[in-house]
Structure formats: C-alpha cells, structure tokens
Coordinates of C-alpha atoms and ligand atoms in Angstrom, one line a residue:
M1 CA 258.4 -134.6 283.8
M2 CA 258.3 -133.0 280.4
L3 CA 256.8 -135.7 278.4
H4 CA 253.3 -134.5 277.7
A5 CA 251.6 -134.5 274.3
R6 CA 249.6 -131.4 273.7
P7 CA 246.3 -131.3 271.8
N8 CA 246.3 -129.4 268.6
E9 CA 243.1 -127.5 269.4
M10 CA 242.9 -124.0 270.7
S11 CA 241.8 -123.7 274.3
V12 CA 241.0 -120.0 274.3
E13 CA 238.6 -117.9 272.4
R14 CA 239.6 -114.7 270.8
K15 CA 237.7 -111.5 271.0
P16 CA 239.4 -109.2 268.5
A17 CA 240.0 -105.8 270.0
A18 CA 240.6 -102.9 267.6
F19 CA 241.9 -100.4 270.3
A20 CA 241.1 -97.6 267.8
D21 CA 244.7 -96.4 267.4
L22 CA 248.1 -96.2 269.2
R23 CA 246.6 -93.9 271.9
G24 CA 243.8 -96.4 272.5
W25 CA 246.4 -99.2 272.8
I26 CA 248.5 -97.2 275.2
A27 CA 245.3 -96.5 277.3
A28 CA 244.5 -100.2 277.4
L29 CA 248.1 -101.0 278.5
E30 CA 247.8 -98.4 281.3
A31 CA 244.5 -99.9 282.5
Q32 CA 246.2 -103.3 282.8
D33 CA 249.3 -101.9 284.6
E34 CA 251.4 -102.9 281.5
L35 CA 252.7 -99.3 280.9
A36 CA 255.5 -97.3 282.6
N37 CA 255.2 -93.5 282.0
I38 CA 258.6 -92.0 282.2
N39 CA 258.3 -88.4 283.1
A40 CA 261.9 -87.5 284.1
E41 CA 264.0 -86.0 281.3
V42 CA 265.8 -88.6 279.2
D43 CA 268.4 -87.9 276.5
W44 CA 267.6 -89.2 273.0
N45 CA 271.3 -89.6 272.6
I46 CA 272.3 -93.1 273.9
E47 CA 270.4 -92.8 277.2
L48 CA 266.9 -93.6 276.0
G49 CA 268.1 -96.7 274.1
T50 CA 270.1 -97.9 277.0
I51 CA 267.1 -97.6 279.3
M52 CA 264.8 -99.4 276.9
R53 CA 267.3 -102.3 276.5
L54 CA 267.8 -102.7 280.2
A55 CA 264.1 -102.4 281.1
Q56 CA 262.8 -105.0 278.7
G57 CA 264.2 -108.0 280.5
P58 CA 263.4 -111.5 279.3
G59 CA 259.9 -110.6 278.3
T60 CA 259.1 -109.2 281.8
G61 CA 259.5 -105.4 281.3
K62 CA 256.6 -102.9 280.9
A63 CA 255.8 -100.9 277.8
L64 CA 257.5 -97.5 278.0
L65 CA 256.2 -94.1 277.2
F66 CA 258.9 -91.4 277.3
N67 CA 257.1 -88.1 278.0
N68 CA 260.1 -85.8 278.5
I69 CA 262.9 -86.1 276.0
K70 CA 265.9 -83.8 276.1
D71 CA 265.8 -81.1 273.4
Y72 CA 262.2 -82.0 272.5
N73 CA 260.4 -81.0 275.7
K74 CA 259.3 -77.4 274.9
P75 CA 255.6 -76.7 274.5
T76 CA 256.4 -75.7 270.9
S77 CA 258.3 -78.9 270.1
R78 CA 256.7 -80.7 267.2
C79 CA 257.1 -84.2 268.7
R80 CA 257.7 -84.8 272.4
R81 CA 257.0 -88.4 273.1
I82 CA 258.3 -91.9 272.2
F83 CA 256.5 -95.1 272.8
G84 CA 258.4 -98.4 272.8
S85 CA 258.5 -101.9 274.2
G86 CA 254.8 -102.3 273.4
L87 CA 255.1 -105.9 272.3
N88 CA 258.0 -107.6 274.1
S89 CA 255.8 -109.5 276.5
Y90 CA 253.5 -112.4 275.7
R91 CA 250.9 -110.8 278.0
R92 CA 250.8 -107.7 275.7
V93 CA 250.8 -109.8 272.5
A94 CA 247.9 -111.7 273.9
M95 CA 246.0 -108.5 274.7
L96 CA 246.7 -107.2 271.2
L97 CA 245.2 -110.4 269.8
G98 CA 242.1 -110.0 271.9
L99 CA 243.0 -112.8 274.4
P100 CA 243.4 -113.0 278.2
P101 CA 246.9 -111.7 279.1
D102 CA 248.0 -115.0 280.6
T103 CA 247.3 -117.0 277.4
H104 CA 250.1 -119.6 276.9
P105 CA 252.4 -118.7 273.9
R106 CA 251.4 -122.1 272.4
E107 CA 247.9 -120.8 272.0
L108 CA 249.2 -117.5 270.6
V109 CA 251.0 -119.5 267.8
K110 CA 247.7 -121.2 266.9
I111 CA 245.9 -117.9 266.9
G112 CA 248.7 -116.4 264.8
R113 CA 248.2 -119.2 262.2
S114 CA 244.6 -118.3 261.7
V115 CA 245.2 -114.5 261.8
L116 CA 247.8 -114.9 259.1
T117 CA 245.4 -116.5 256.7
G118 CA 242.6 -114.1 257.6
S119 CA 241.8 -111.1 255.6
V120 CA 239.6 -108.1 256.4
P121 CA 240.2 -105.5 253.6
P122 CA 240.8 -101.9 254.6
K123 CA 238.3 -99.1 254.2
I124 CA 239.3 -95.9 252.4
V125 CA 238.1 -92.8 254.3
A126 CA 238.3 -89.1 253.3
S127 CA 240.4 -87.8 256.2
G128 CA 241.6 -88.6 259.7
P129 CA 243.6 -87.2 262.6
V130 CA 246.9 -87.9 260.7
K131 CA 246.0 -85.0 258.5
E132 CA 245.9 -82.5 261.5
N133 CA 249.3 -81.2 260.4
I134 CA 250.7 -81.3 256.8
L135 CA 254.3 -80.2 256.2
K136 CA 255.7 -79.7 252.7
G137 CA 258.7 -78.1 251.1
P138 CA 260.9 -76.0 253.4
D139 CA 258.7 -77.0 256.4
I140 CA 260.1 -80.6 256.2
D141 CA 262.7 -81.2 258.9
L142 CA 263.2 -84.7 260.2
Y143 CA 265.3 -83.3 263.0
E144 CA 262.1 -82.0 264.6
F145 CA 261.4 -85.6 265.6
P146 CA 263.3 -87.0 268.6
S147 CA 264.9 -90.0 266.7
P148 CA 267.1 -91.7 269.2
H149 CA 270.7 -92.5 268.7
W150 CA 269.7 -95.9 270.2
N151 CA 273.1 -97.4 270.8
R152 CA 276.6 -95.9 271.1
L153 CA 277.9 -97.9 268.1
D154 CA 275.0 -97.1 265.7
G155 CA 275.9 -95.2 262.6
G156 CA 273.4 -92.4 263.3
R157 CA 269.9 -91.5 264.6
Y158 CA 267.3 -94.1 263.6
L159 CA 263.9 -92.6 263.0
L160 CA 262.5 -95.8 261.4
T161 CA 262.7 -98.7 263.9
Y162 CA 259.1 -99.8 264.3
G163 CA 257.3 -97.8 261.7
G164 CA 255.4 -99.6 258.9
C165 CA 257.1 -98.9 255.5
V166 CA 254.4 -98.9 252.8
T167 CA 255.4 -99.6 249.2
K168 CA 253.4 -100.6 246.2
D169 CA 254.1 -103.2 243.5
P170 CA 254.1 -101.3 240.1
D171 CA 252.4 -104.2 238.3
T172 CA 249.8 -105.5 240.7
G173 CA 249.2 -102.3 242.7
V174 CA 249.3 -104.4 245.9
M175 CA 250.7 -102.5 248.8
N176 CA 253.2 -104.0 251.2
V177 CA 253.7 -102.9 254.8
G178 CA 257.1 -104.0 256.3
I179 CA 259.4 -102.8 259.1
Y180 CA 262.7 -101.6 257.7
R181 CA 265.4 -99.7 259.5
G182 CA 265.9 -96.1 258.4
M183 CA 268.5 -93.5 259.5
V184 CA 268.2 -89.8 259.5
A185 CA 270.9 -88.6 257.0
S186 CA 269.7 -85.0 256.6
H187 CA 266.6 -82.9 257.1
D188 CA 264.8 -84.8 254.3
R189 CA 266.7 -88.0 253.5
I190 CA 266.3 -91.4 255.1
P191 CA 268.6 -94.2 253.8
I192 CA 266.9 -97.6 254.3
L193 CA 268.2 -101.2 254.5
V194 CA 266.6 -102.9 251.5
W195 CA 267.2 -106.5 250.7
R196 CA 266.2 -107.9 247.3
A197 CA 264.6 -111.0 248.9
Q198 CA 262.3 -109.0 251.2
H199 CA 259.0 -107.6 249.9
I200 CA 260.3 -104.1 249.8
G201 CA 263.2 -105.4 247.7
H202 CA 260.8 -107.2 245.4
H203 CA 259.0 -103.9 244.8
Y204 CA 262.3 -102.0 244.5
T205 CA 263.5 -104.5 241.8
A206 CA 260.1 -104.3 240.0
W207 CA 260.3 -100.4 239.9
Q208 CA 264.0 -100.6 238.7
N209 CA 262.8 -103.0 235.9
G210 CA 260.3 -100.3 234.8
G211 CA 257.4 -102.1 236.3
E212 CA 257.7 -105.1 234.0
A213 CA 258.8 -107.6 236.6
E214 CA 257.0 -111.0 236.8
M215 CA 255.6 -110.8 240.3
P216 CA 253.1 -113.1 242.1
K217 CA 250.2 -111.2 243.4
G218 CA 251.1 -110.5 247.0
V219 CA 249.1 -110.3 250.2
C220 CA 248.5 -106.8 251.6
E221 CA 249.4 -106.5 255.2
Y222 CA 246.5 -104.1 255.7
D223 CA 244.2 -107.0 255.1
V224 CA 246.1 -109.0 257.8
M225 CA 245.9 -106.0 260.2
G226 CA 242.2 -106.0 259.7
A227 CA 242.1 -109.7 260.5
I228 CA 244.0 -109.1 263.7
R229 CA 241.7 -106.2 264.7
G230 CA 238.6 -107.9 263.6
A231 CA 237.7 -104.7 261.9
P232 CA 238.9 -102.9 258.7
V233 CA 241.8 -100.5 259.0
E234 CA 240.7 -97.1 257.9
L235 CA 243.1 -95.6 255.4
V236 CA 243.6 -92.2 253.9
K237 CA 245.4 -91.3 250.7
C238 CA 248.8 -89.7 251.0
E239 CA 249.4 -86.1 249.9
T240 CA 252.3 -86.6 247.5
V241 CA 252.6 -90.3 246.8
D242 CA 250.0 -92.8 245.5
L243 CA 249.8 -94.8 248.7
Y244 CA 247.4 -95.2 251.6
V245 CA 248.1 -95.0 255.3
P246 CA 246.1 -95.5 258.5
A247 CA 243.9 -92.5 259.1
T248 CA 244.8 -92.5 262.8
A249 CA 248.6 -92.9 262.3
E250 CA 250.6 -90.7 264.5
I251 CA 253.2 -89.7 261.9
V252 CA 253.4 -90.3 258.2
I253 CA 256.6 -89.6 256.2
E254 CA 255.9 -89.6 252.5
G255 CA 258.6 -89.8 249.8
Y256 CA 260.3 -91.6 247.0
L257 CA 263.0 -94.2 247.3
G258 CA 265.9 -93.4 245.0
L259 CA 266.5 -96.1 242.3
D260 CA 269.7 -94.7 241.0
P261 CA 272.8 -95.9 242.9
D262 CA 274.2 -92.3 242.5
T263 CA 271.6 -91.2 245.0
Y264 CA 272.5 -93.8 247.6
I265 CA 273.5 -92.4 251.0
M266 CA 275.8 -93.9 253.7
E267 CA 273.8 -95.9 256.3
G268 CA 274.7 -98.1 259.3
P269 CA 276.0 -99.9 261.2
Y270 CA 273.1 -100.6 263.6
A271 CA 272.5 -102.8 266.6
E272 CA 270.6 -105.5 264.9
F273 CA 268.2 -108.2 265.7
T274 CA 271.0 -110.8 266.1
G275 CA 272.1 -108.9 269.3
Y276 CA 275.3 -107.9 267.4
L277 CA 276.2 -104.6 265.7
A278 CA 275.5 -105.5 262.0
G279 CA 275.1 -104.2 258.5
D280 CA 278.3 -102.3 257.6
R281 CA 278.3 -98.6 256.9
S282 CA 277.6 -98.5 253.2
P283 CA 275.6 -96.6 250.6
K284 CA 271.9 -97.5 250.7
P285 CA 268.9 -96.5 248.7
A286 CA 267.5 -93.3 250.3
M287 CA 264.0 -92.0 250.7
R288 CA 263.6 -88.3 249.6
V289 CA 260.9 -87.0 251.9
T290 CA 258.2 -85.0 250.0
C291 CA 255.7 -84.5 252.9
I292 CA 255.1 -85.2 256.6
T293 CA 251.7 -85.4 258.1
H294 CA 251.1 -86.0 261.8
R295 CA 248.5 -85.8 264.6
N296 CA 248.7 -83.0 267.1
D297 CA 251.3 -83.8 269.8
P298 CA 252.3 -87.0 267.9
I299 CA 253.9 -90.0 269.6
L300 CA 256.9 -91.5 267.8
R301 CA 256.8 -95.3 267.8
G302 CA 260.3 -96.7 268.3
T303 CA 261.9 -100.0 269.4
I304 CA 265.3 -101.1 270.6
E305 CA 266.3 -103.9 268.3
G306 CA 268.5 -106.8 269.2
A307 CA 267.7 -109.7 271.5
M308 CA 270.1 -111.3 273.9
P309 CA 269.8 -113.6 276.9
G310 CA 268.0 -111.6 279.6
S311 CA 266.8 -108.9 277.2
Y312 CA 264.2 -109.8 274.6
S313 CA 263.3 -107.3 272.0
E314 CA 259.8 -106.7 270.6
N315 CA 261.0 -108.3 267.4
S316 CA 262.1 -111.5 269.1
I317 CA 258.9 -111.9 271.2
C318 CA 256.7 -111.3 268.2
S319 CA 258.9 -113.4 265.9
S320 CA 258.7 -116.3 268.3
I321 CA 255.0 -116.4 267.7
M322 CA 254.5 -115.2 264.2
R323 CA 257.5 -117.0 262.7
A324 CA 256.4 -120.2 264.3
A325 CA 252.8 -119.6 263.0
T326 CA 254.2 -118.9 259.5
A327 CA 256.3 -122.0 259.5
W328 CA 253.3 -124.1 260.6
N329 CA 251.2 -122.8 257.8
V330 CA 254.0 -123.5 255.3
L331 CA 254.1 -127.1 256.6
D332 CA 250.4 -127.4 256.2
R333 CA 250.4 -126.0 252.7
A334 CA 253.2 -128.4 251.7
G335 CA 251.1 -131.3 253.0
V336 CA 253.5 -132.5 255.7
P337 CA 251.4 -134.7 258.0
G338 CA 251.5 -135.1 261.7
I339 CA 252.6 -131.6 262.9
T340 CA 251.4 -131.1 266.5
D341 CA 253.3 -128.0 267.6
V342 CA 255.7 -125.4 266.2
W343 CA 257.8 -122.9 268.2
C344 CA 260.7 -120.4 268.0
P345 CA 262.2 -119.6 271.4
P346 CA 262.1 -115.9 272.1
V347 CA 265.8 -115.2 272.5
H348 CA 266.4 -114.9 268.8
A349 CA 264.1 -113.8 266.0
G350 CA 262.9 -117.1 264.6
I351 CA 266.4 -118.4 263.7
N352 CA 266.0 -121.8 265.5
L353 CA 262.8 -123.5 264.8
L354 CA 261.3 -126.3 266.8
I355 CA 258.8 -128.7 265.3
Q356 CA 256.9 -131.3 267.2
M357 CA 255.3 -134.1 265.1
K358 CA 253.6 -137.5 265.3
Q359 CA 255.7 -139.5 262.9
S360 CA 254.1 -142.2 260.8
Y361 CA 256.9 -143.0 258.4
R362 CA 260.6 -142.5 258.1
G363 CA 262.1 -139.3 256.7
Q364 CA 259.1 -137.2 257.9
A365 CA 261.4 -134.7 259.8
K366 CA 263.4 -134.2 256.6
Q367 CA 260.3 -133.6 254.6
A368 CA 259.3 -131.0 257.2
A369 CA 262.7 -129.2 257.0
N370 CA 262.7 -129.3 253.2
A371 CA 259.3 -127.8 253.1
V372 CA 260.2 -124.9 255.5
W373 CA 263.5 -124.2 253.8
G374 CA 262.0 -124.2 250.4
S375 CA 259.6 -121.5 251.3
S376 CA 260.4 -117.8 250.8
A377 CA 259.4 -117.4 254.5
A378 CA 262.8 -118.9 255.3
H379 CA 264.8 -116.1 253.9
V380 CA 266.0 -114.6 257.2
R381 CA 264.8 -117.3 259.6
Y382 CA 264.7 -121.0 260.4
K383 CA 268.5 -121.5 260.0
H384 CA 268.4 -124.5 262.4
I385 CA 265.4 -126.8 262.6
T386 CA 265.0 -129.3 265.4
V387 CA 262.2 -131.9 265.0
V388 CA 261.0 -133.9 268.0
D389 CA 258.3 -136.5 268.6
D390 CA 254.9 -135.6 270.1
D391 CA 255.9 -136.7 273.6
I392 CA 258.4 -133.8 273.8
D393 CA 257.2 -130.4 274.9
I394 CA 258.9 -127.9 272.6
H395 CA 258.2 -125.0 275.1
D396 CA 260.3 -126.9 277.6
Y397 CA 264.0 -126.3 276.9
A398 CA 265.0 -129.3 279.0
A399 CA 262.7 -131.6 277.1
V400 CA 264.2 -130.6 273.8
D401 CA 267.7 -130.9 275.1
W402 CA 266.9 -134.4 276.4
A403 CA 265.6 -135.5 273.0
I404 CA 268.7 -134.1 271.3
A405 CA 270.9 -136.0 273.8
Y406 CA 269.2 -139.4 273.3
R407 CA 267.4 -139.5 270.0
V408 CA 270.1 -137.9 267.8
N409 CA 272.7 -140.0 266.1
A410 CA 274.8 -137.9 263.7
G411 CA 276.1 -141.1 262.0
E412 CA 272.5 -142.1 261.1
D413 CA 271.7 -139.0 259.2
D414 CA 270.0 -137.3 262.1
V415 CA 272.1 -134.2 261.5
V416 CA 271.7 -132.9 257.9
I417 CA 273.3 -129.8 256.5
M418 CA 271.7 -127.9 253.6
P419 CA 274.6 -125.8 252.4
S420 CA 274.8 -122.4 250.7
T421 CA 271.2 -121.4 250.9
F422 CA 269.8 -117.8 251.0
G423 CA 269.9 -116.4 254.5
A424 CA 270.2 -113.4 256.7
G425 CA 272.9 -110.9 255.7
L426 CA 273.3 -109.8 259.2
D427 CA 274.4 -113.0 260.9
P428 CA 278.0 -112.7 262.0
S429 CA 278.5 -116.5 261.9
T430 CA 278.6 -116.0 258.1
R431 CA 281.8 -114.9 256.6
R432 CA 281.8 -111.1 255.9
R433 CA 282.0 -111.4 252.1
D434 CA 279.1 -113.8 252.0
R435 CA 277.0 -111.4 254.0
N436 CA 277.3 -108.8 251.2
A437 CA 273.8 -108.3 249.9
H438 CA 275.1 -105.9 247.3
L439 CA 277.2 -108.6 245.7
F440 CA 274.7 -111.5 246.1
G441 CA 271.3 -110.0 246.8
T442 CA 271.1 -111.9 250.1
G443 CA 273.3 -113.5 252.8
K444 CA 274.4 -117.1 252.9
W445 CA 273.3 -119.7 255.4
N446 CA 274.3 -123.3 255.8
R447 CA 271.2 -124.7 257.3
V448 CA 271.0 -127.6 259.7
L449 CA 268.3 -130.1 260.5
I450 CA 268.6 -131.9 263.9
D451 CA 266.2 -134.8 263.6
A452 CA 265.6 -135.6 267.3
T453 CA 262.7 -137.9 266.6
M454 CA 263.0 -141.7 267.3
N455 CA 264.5 -143.1 264.2
L456 CA 261.9 -145.0 262.2
D457 CA 264.6 -146.3 259.9
Y458 CA 265.7 -148.7 262.7
D459 CA 264.1 -152.1 262.7
P460 CA 261.4 -152.8 265.2
D461 CA 262.9 -154.6 268.2
P462 CA 261.1 -157.9 269.1
D463 CA 262.6 -157.6 272.6
L464 CA 260.7 -154.3 273.0
G465 CA 257.4 -155.6 271.7
G466 CA 258.1 -154.2 268.3
A467 CA 259.1 -150.7 269.5
R468 CA 262.3 -149.1 268.2
F469 CA 263.2 -147.3 271.5
P470 CA 263.0 -148.7 275.0
P471 CA 260.4 -147.4 277.4
T472 CA 261.4 -144.3 279.5
V473 CA 261.8 -144.6 283.2
W474 CA 258.8 -142.4 283.9
P475 CA 256.3 -144.5 286.0
D476 CA 253.0 -145.8 284.7
K477 CA 249.9 -143.8 285.5
A478 CA 248.6 -146.4 288.0
D479 CA 251.9 -146.4 289.9
I480 CA 251.9 -142.5 289.9
D481 CA 248.4 -142.4 291.3
K482 CA 249.2 -144.9 294.0
A483 CA 252.3 -143.0 295.1
Y484 CA 250.5 -139.6 295.1
A485 CA 247.7 -141.2 297.1
R486 CA 250.2 -141.6 299.9
W487 CA 251.9 -138.2 299.3
A488 CA 250.6 -136.4 302.4
E489 CA 251.1 -139.5 304.6
L490 CA 254.8 -139.6 303.4
G491 CA 255.1 -135.9 304.5
L492 CA 255.6 -134.7 301.0
G493 CA 252.8 -132.1 300.9
K494 CA 250.1 -131.8 298.4
P495 CA 250.6 -134.1 295.3
K496 CA 251.0 -132.6 291.9
A497 CA 248.0 -133.0 289.6
T498 CA 248.5 -136.0 287.3
Ligands
LIG1 C1 262.8 -103.3 264.3 C2 262.9 -104.1 263.0 C3 263.8 -103.6 262.0 C4 263.9 -104.3 260.8 N1 264.7 -103.8 259.9 C5 264.7 -104.4 258.7 C6 265.5 -103.9 257.6 O1 266.2 -102.9 257.8 N2 265.5 -104.5 256.4 C7 264.8 -105.7 256.2 O2 264.8 -106.2 255.1 N3 264.1 -106.2 257.2 C8 264.0 -105.6 258.4 N4 263.2 -106.1 259.4 C9 262.6 -107.4 259.2 C10 261.3 -107.2 258.4 O3 260.4 -106.3 258.9 C11 260.6 -108.5 258.2 O4 261.4 -109.4 257.5 C12 259.3 -108.3 257.5 O5 258.7 -109.6 257.3 C13 259.5 -107.7 256.2 O6 258.3 -107.4 255.5 P1 258.0 -108.2 254.2 O7 257.8 -109.6 254.6 O8 256.7 -107.5 253.7 O9 259.1 -108.0 253.3 C14 263.1 -105.5 260.6 C15 262.2 -105.9 261.6 C16 262.1 -105.2 262.8 C17 261.1 -105.7 263.8

C-alpha cells in the first residue's frame, strides 16, 4: 500500500558536473542516449513546436536537436540549429545535478534545497567563444535566427523562450538572471512580458524610479549556477551594456528595455505554462537591441512552453523539483516544524503544492500554508496547498487522494480559502479583468489550503487508546511476514519485499 514514511536524509551523493557549456551538455546527453538528433528538414513555422510538444510526453521524451531548419539550412546561415526539451525528464535533471539518472525525484528536491542555498561566485574572464562574432548597428538582424512560431495561436515568433535574461539592480548592482518570454517584433526589437512582482519587474521599477527604489539585496543567479555546477561560471563583459554573460554562451543579445510607455510594442498572446493560450496581445516594454555576439555555428536554445496531461514541459518538470525545494526552504526559514517531504506534481508548474508533515500540535498545516503564501516565492505558484501526515507518500497520487477522501472535513476548517492574494496573471480561472497586470501589477488568486492531516483539534478517543483516528486496515508487520512466508506455497509467486 502507499503508507510509508520516508526518511528526510538524502540517499544519493552528488558529484557536481560542469559540462563546460551547452555543447558539452549535448554531448553528455548523446552519450547517455538521451538525445534525438533531427536531421530531416523541419519548418520553424508551427511544425517545430508541434513536434516538440508531441515528442516530450509525460517526462518520457528525449532532448531534441534540430539540425536542419527550413530557411536556415544554408552553409551561410548565421544560426542553423535549435536545441530543446533538455530538461523535461527527471533523468536529465538528475544528470544536470551530477546524480545517477535514475535518482528518485524526492531526492532531487532535497538536492535542489541545498543547491538553492549554495553560492559559488562567478569568475570574470577577458574573453570567450561567445565573442567569436560581434554584430552591431546595421548588422543586427534578429530574423537571422530561426525563432520558431511555436504554436499556431501565438502572436508571433518567440526568440526568447529558454534564454536567461540578465538585468541589474541600479542600487545594489546585483544582477538577476530569469527566463522571460520575448517575441521578435522587428529586426532589432523584442517586447518582453515583465511583471512588477518578478525580479525583472523589481529592476524595471527601480530604474523607472531613477534608481532610488528601496530594494533588498538580492541573490545573483550566477552564484546559484556556480553551486549547481560545483565550479564558478566564467563571465565576460558585454559590448554595449554594463552586464556580464557566460563566456561560453551560444548567443548573447544585448540591449536596453524601454522605460517609456510610448516605446511599448504589441506582444502576445502565447501558449503559456498553464497549458492555455495566455497573456493578451497588448503593448509591452521592448528591448532595443544594441549588439549581438555569438559563437561560430551557434545553437539557439528554445523550449515549448505549456504543460498538459501527457505532455510535460521543461518548465513543469524543473518546477516540480525547484518549486518544491524553494517552498521547503521557505518553511524551514519560517520555523515550521515537522516537515518531512514537499512536492509539486509535474503536470503544472508548481501551482499545487503537496506538503508531508509530522504533526505535533493543532493548526500546524495552517502555519505551513501561511508561511508559504506569505513568501514572495508564492507569487506565481502554490495556489493550492494540500498537507498530509507523514504516513502518506506525496509522490503517490492515490495516497494523497485517499487522505483527502478520509481526513478532510470541510465543516471542521480543513478547507481554508485565503482570498484575493497576488497570483499568476496568466491563469484563466481568474476573471479576465483581475488578470490585468497593467492595472494591478499582478494577477489575483484565491488560494486554498486542503488540510488532509488527521485533525488534532479532535479529542483523543479512549476507545482508540487515545488516538484520534481508528487504525487502518493494513495488516501488522508480523501478519504480513507470516502471509508472505507462505506466498509461494499459495501459488502467488515471489513475495513483495516488506
Ligand atoms: C519558458 C519560460 C518562460 C517564462 N516566461 C516568463 C515571462 O514572460 N514573464 C515572467 O515574469 N516570468 C516568466 N517565466 C517564469 C520566470 O522565469 C520565473 O518566475 C523566474 O523565477 C523568474 O526569475 P526571477 O525569480 O529572477 O524573477 C517563464 C519561465 C519559463 C520556464
């Protein structure tokens, strides 16, 4: 059955692997038979995105390297290859973290926790392969890159889907690296979806306020990248902006994000992480490209966004681990005791959070939910939190469902709504007006806690020896051992390990 408490310790040892660069990572995937090279011609217009969405499966597809893209397959083409689906399998995430490919996602969450608090600062170097080609002025033409029109209903061709967007806080100088969608609007303009409550939005607001904003000193993702790799990331200075980028990056697009609403450009809609078309066509802050640097024969990193049953995106697989790890760290920092496991199932990007805990007093699940929702990490995630006891395996959907069936009593405050909080502006379950980040700076979520733990507010029952819930029907260990000892004799084959 599903009722097994799991220890909190890590059972695997991590050997951080730096993979040198994207090409090293692709070679490592090929060596492990985790890569499909697609050499037949594929159209960047709808076809490539469709293939990627169908091929990814529920975390079972291979990484994809498109080597022959229509209109971009001449020897003179500036960029001829697209790499995607690199991280939509737990095997590949494990490899990236320097772990055996079959490491259980539960362990990946624990590793993720320590990686997120680790820090290996980057190293500045004089130059690197990313400077092999430097394009400025009239040589800048974004259409030389095979940005896919990923989905038929997208508002345009999206060049930025899985590229790191580097920005800098004007007051602290701390750089941020985040993934933000960006559409090609002309040969040198990329409108970007910027939300105020995201880090790029914090920076945007700070620059709009003339660099006078009160900002907490942030964490630079380059430090976290170093912690993941177990080695510093080597950075080079950009040509036209005061920012640093990886020396072995394939392509770097430098530029300035327009602060003046008069310079905004129409962007969207886009097939979003929710699995729905989302983010209306509307004017967005646009990047004015001032320089492009790239390696020889560069590989464009791209991803098909949007997870659905049967097709898990890179975002949803990575989120299931890192959003769970982040939430667990938030719970720890808030001092919530007894947390034994945290998980976000991979079909959504960290929207439904599962927490397993060893309760020692009533209200502990509510304390956990409040801690998570009170954190800025909850902005576009953790809409629904389900808390279970430590006999329920949160990686087993049936176990969680069983706990919800028999340990939840909505009339006893086991279902709690936290109304009108900040939330994802792309969630179609929110009314359209309330999703308008221009009006409100963020979306609006009514959050729900499902407390599926045994209710410690009930009186201990003397008939149950002081327990609050009756024993389950699962046999005692002695009875199980006795039955299994006769398994072969009964003609039932080899007994399961107990
Ligand atoms: C493929 C992809 C596209 C994304 N697009 C956006 C976006 O357009 N705007 C946004 O605010 N977040 C977007 N996100 C989510 C952010 O990358 C994520 O919230 C990240 O934590 C933001 O970085 P930050 O925490 O430094 O703000 C996207 C994520 C992925 C994986």
